Amino acid sequence: QVQLQESGPGLVKPSQTLSLTCTVSGGSITTNTTIYYYWSWIRQPPGKGPEYIGYIAYSGEIYYSPSLKSRTSISRDTSKNQFTLQLSSVTPEDTAIYYCARGVSPGWGINGLDAWGQGTQVTVSS
């Protein structure tokens, strides 16, 4: 069974870069699988619904939500079976629970996510 675990600082100062890592176990983030996946980042601000941030696909293709594209960088380290999120120039509006997740289709959005990490709270505050 695939497991995903977010890690990174829980507190980030305004204007700095939020950086999180998702460690995947029980499945490969590369093409060495019979089912191709899209390794995704989602966040949920307090009192709001989840927001899809972006993904890096099994192939290395990367997608960013248009609303966050200018500040978002997703990458991967295949040797460690990890993928990362960097969100630059953060403000308190970026405070949220951040999740990594596995998607089964690039077009299904949140509904296409079949495995989630437990989420990690990231607070942007000075």
Coordinates of C-alpha atoms in Angstrom, one line a residue, residues 29-118:
I29 CA 7.0 8.1 -8.5
T30 CA 8.7 7.3 -11.8
T31 CA 7.5 5.3 -14.9
N32 CA 8.6 2.0 -13.4
T33 CA 5.0 1.0 -12.7
T34 CA 2.1 -0.5 -14.6
I35 CA -0.1 2.4 -13.5
Y36 CA 1.0 5.9 -14.1
Y37 CA 0.4 8.4 -11.4
Y38 CA 0.5 12.2 -10.9
W39 CA 2.1 13.2 -7.7
S40 CA 0.3 16.2 -6.4
W41 CA 0.2 18.9 -3.8
I42 CA -3.0 20.3 -2.3
R43 CA -3.6 22.8 0.4
Q44 CA -6.6 23.7 2.5
P45 CA -6.7 27.0 4.2
P46 CA -8.6 27.3 7.5
G47 CA -12.4 27.5 6.8
K48 CA -11.9 27.0 3.1
G49 CA -12.1 24.1 0.7
P50 CA -9.1 22.3 -0.7
E51 CA -7.0 23.9 -3.5
Y52 CA -5.1 22.0 -6.0
I53 CA -1.5 23.4 -6.3
G54 CA 0.0 21.2 -8.9
Y55 CA 1.6 17.9 -9.7
I56 CA 4.7 16.2 -11.1
A57 CA 3.7 13.3 -13.2
Y58 CA 5.4 9.9 -13.5
S59 CA 7.0 11.2 -16.7
G60 CA 8.4 14.4 -15.1
E61 CA 5.7 16.6 -16.6
I62 CA 4.8 19.4 -14.2
Y63 CA 1.5 21.3 -13.8
Y64 CA 0.9 24.3 -11.7
S65 CA -2.5 25.8 -10.8
P66 CA -2.7 29.1 -12.7
S67 CA -3.4 31.0 -9.5
L68 CA -0.1 29.9 -8.0
K69 CA 2.0 29.2 -11.0
S70 CA 4.2 32.3 -10.7
R71 CA 5.2 31.3 -7.1
T72 CA 5.3 27.5 -7.3
S73 CA 8.0 25.0 -8.1
I74 CA 7.5 21.3 -7.9
S75 CA 10.4 18.9 -8.4
R76 CA 11.4 15.4 -7.6
D77 CA 14.3 13.3 -6.4
T78 CA 13.7 9.9 -8.0
S79 CA 16.6 8.3 -6.1
K80 CA 14.8 9.0 -2.8
N81 CA 11.3 8.6 -4.2
Q82 CA 10.4 12.1 -3.1
F83 CA 8.8 15.1 -4.6
T84 CA 8.9 18.6 -3.3
L85 CA 6.9 21.8 -3.2
Q86 CA 8.4 25.3 -3.0
L87 CA 6.1 28.2 -2.7
S88 CA 7.9 31.5 -2.8
S89 CA 7.0 35.0 -1.4
V90 CA 4.5 33.6 1.0
T91 CA 2.0 35.7 2.9
P92 CA -0.4 34.8 5.7
E93 CA -2.9 33.9 3.0
D94 CA -0.8 30.9 2.3
T95 CA -1.4 29.5 5.8
A96 CA -3.0 26.1 5.3
I97 CA -2.8 22.4 5.8
Y98 CA -0.6 21.1 3.0
Y99 CA -1.1 17.6 1.6
C100 CA 0.8 15.5 -0.9
A101 CA -1.3 13.0 -2.7
R102 CA -1.3 10.6 -5.6
G103 CA -3.5 11.2 -8.6
V104 CA -4.7 8.7 -11.1
S105 CA -5.5 11.2 -13.9
P106 CA -4.2 14.6 -14.8
G107 CA -7.7 15.9 -15.5
W108 CA -9.6 14.7 -12.5
G109 CA -8.3 17.1 -10.0
I110 CA -8.9 16.4 -6.3
N111 CA -11.5 13.8 -7.2
G112 CA -8.7 11.8 -8.9
L113 CA -6.6 11.5 -5.8
D114 CA -6.6 8.0 -4.4
A115 CA -3.9 8.3 -1.7
W116 CA -3.1 11.2 0.6
G117 CA -0.6 12.1 3.2
Q118 CA -1.8 13.0 6.6

